[in-house]
Amino acid sequence: FRNHPFRVVDDEKMEETVKSVKQYGILMPGIVRPLDTGGYEVIAGHRRWRACELAGLKEMPVLVRNMTDEEATVIMVDTNIQREDILPSEKAKAYKMKYEAMKHQGSKGEKFTADLVGEAAGESGRTVQRYIRLTELIAELLDAVDHKVISMKVGEKLSYLSVEEQGWVWDCVKT
């Protein structure tokens, strides 16, 4: 999926998923949509797809759905946001993508849309807005939030600084 904000990592959890796929197969089909150029785009099930590859499978059961970019974004975010190992940067990018998609679909008002985005993940609209602010951080500061070098609250405050000012802060933090 274009700009997919979630990592698909070959770690211990992936090894467990591969073992499960080998033993039981895919218990929950992925969701794909047809591409105009032919083939399909995975909307939900990126980790399952990777596990199938690692298990030596050439196919994975999927549901094929026609959907707009906005609908695909909402489904992609909603099916991933509940995972427990999500980095703040992934959540921030995912919330922003869903927020923009819902705004484009016609949801009115920033607060209203943020509340709707948070609803599916059990978060308040304000929390969603805080995460979205993190997308305004330079990469180094966002990485520092991911690695708990700086708190999310501090990251949110720093996001209001210019790129140049954030660079100065990073120069101080890294030393």
Short mmCIF file of C-alpha atoms in Angstrom, two decimals, residues 6 9 21-22 26 35 38-39 41 48 50 69-70 78 85 89-90 92 94-95 104 120 131 150 156 165 168 171 173:
data_model
loop_
_atom_site.label_atom_id
_atom_site.label_comp_id
_atom_site.label_asym_id
_atom_site.label_seq_id
_atom_site.Cartn_x
_atom_site.Cartn_y
_atom_site.Cartn_z
CA PHE A 6 3.66 0.42 9.54
CA VAL A 9 9.91 -6.61 10.28
CA VAL A 21 1.04 -20.12 8.83
CA LYS A 22 2.95 -23.37 8.27
CA ILE A 26 -3.93 -18.23 6.96
CA LEU A 35 -5.15 -2.05 -9.68
CA GLY A 38 -3.48 -5.17 -13.42
CA GLY A 39 -2.67 -7.12 -10.30
CA GLU A 41 -2.68 -3.91 -3.98
CA ARG A 48 0.47 -12.15 6.80
CA ARG A 50 5.31 -11.52 4.40
CA ASP A 69 -7.90 5.62 -1.96
CA GLU A 70 -9.64 7.16 1.05
CA ASP A 78 -8.02 0.56 11.29
CA ASP A 85 4.18 -2.80 19.00
CA SER A 89 5.94 7.71 14.43
CA GLU A 90 3.87 4.94 12.83
CA ALA A 92 1.35 9.58 13.90
CA ALA A 94 -1.32 6.47 10.24
CA TYR A 95 -3.57 8.91 12.09
CA HIS A 104 -11.53 14.20 1.85
CA ALA A 120 -11.71 3.17 16.17
CA TYR A 131 0.11 12.27 17.35
CA ILE A 150 12.38 12.64 24.28
CA GLU A 156 4.58 17.66 20.23
CA GLU A 165 15.03 25.48 15.04
CA TRP A 168 19.31 23.27 16.61
CA ASP A 171 22.18 19.27 17.82
CA VAL A 173 19.96 16.56 22.23
#
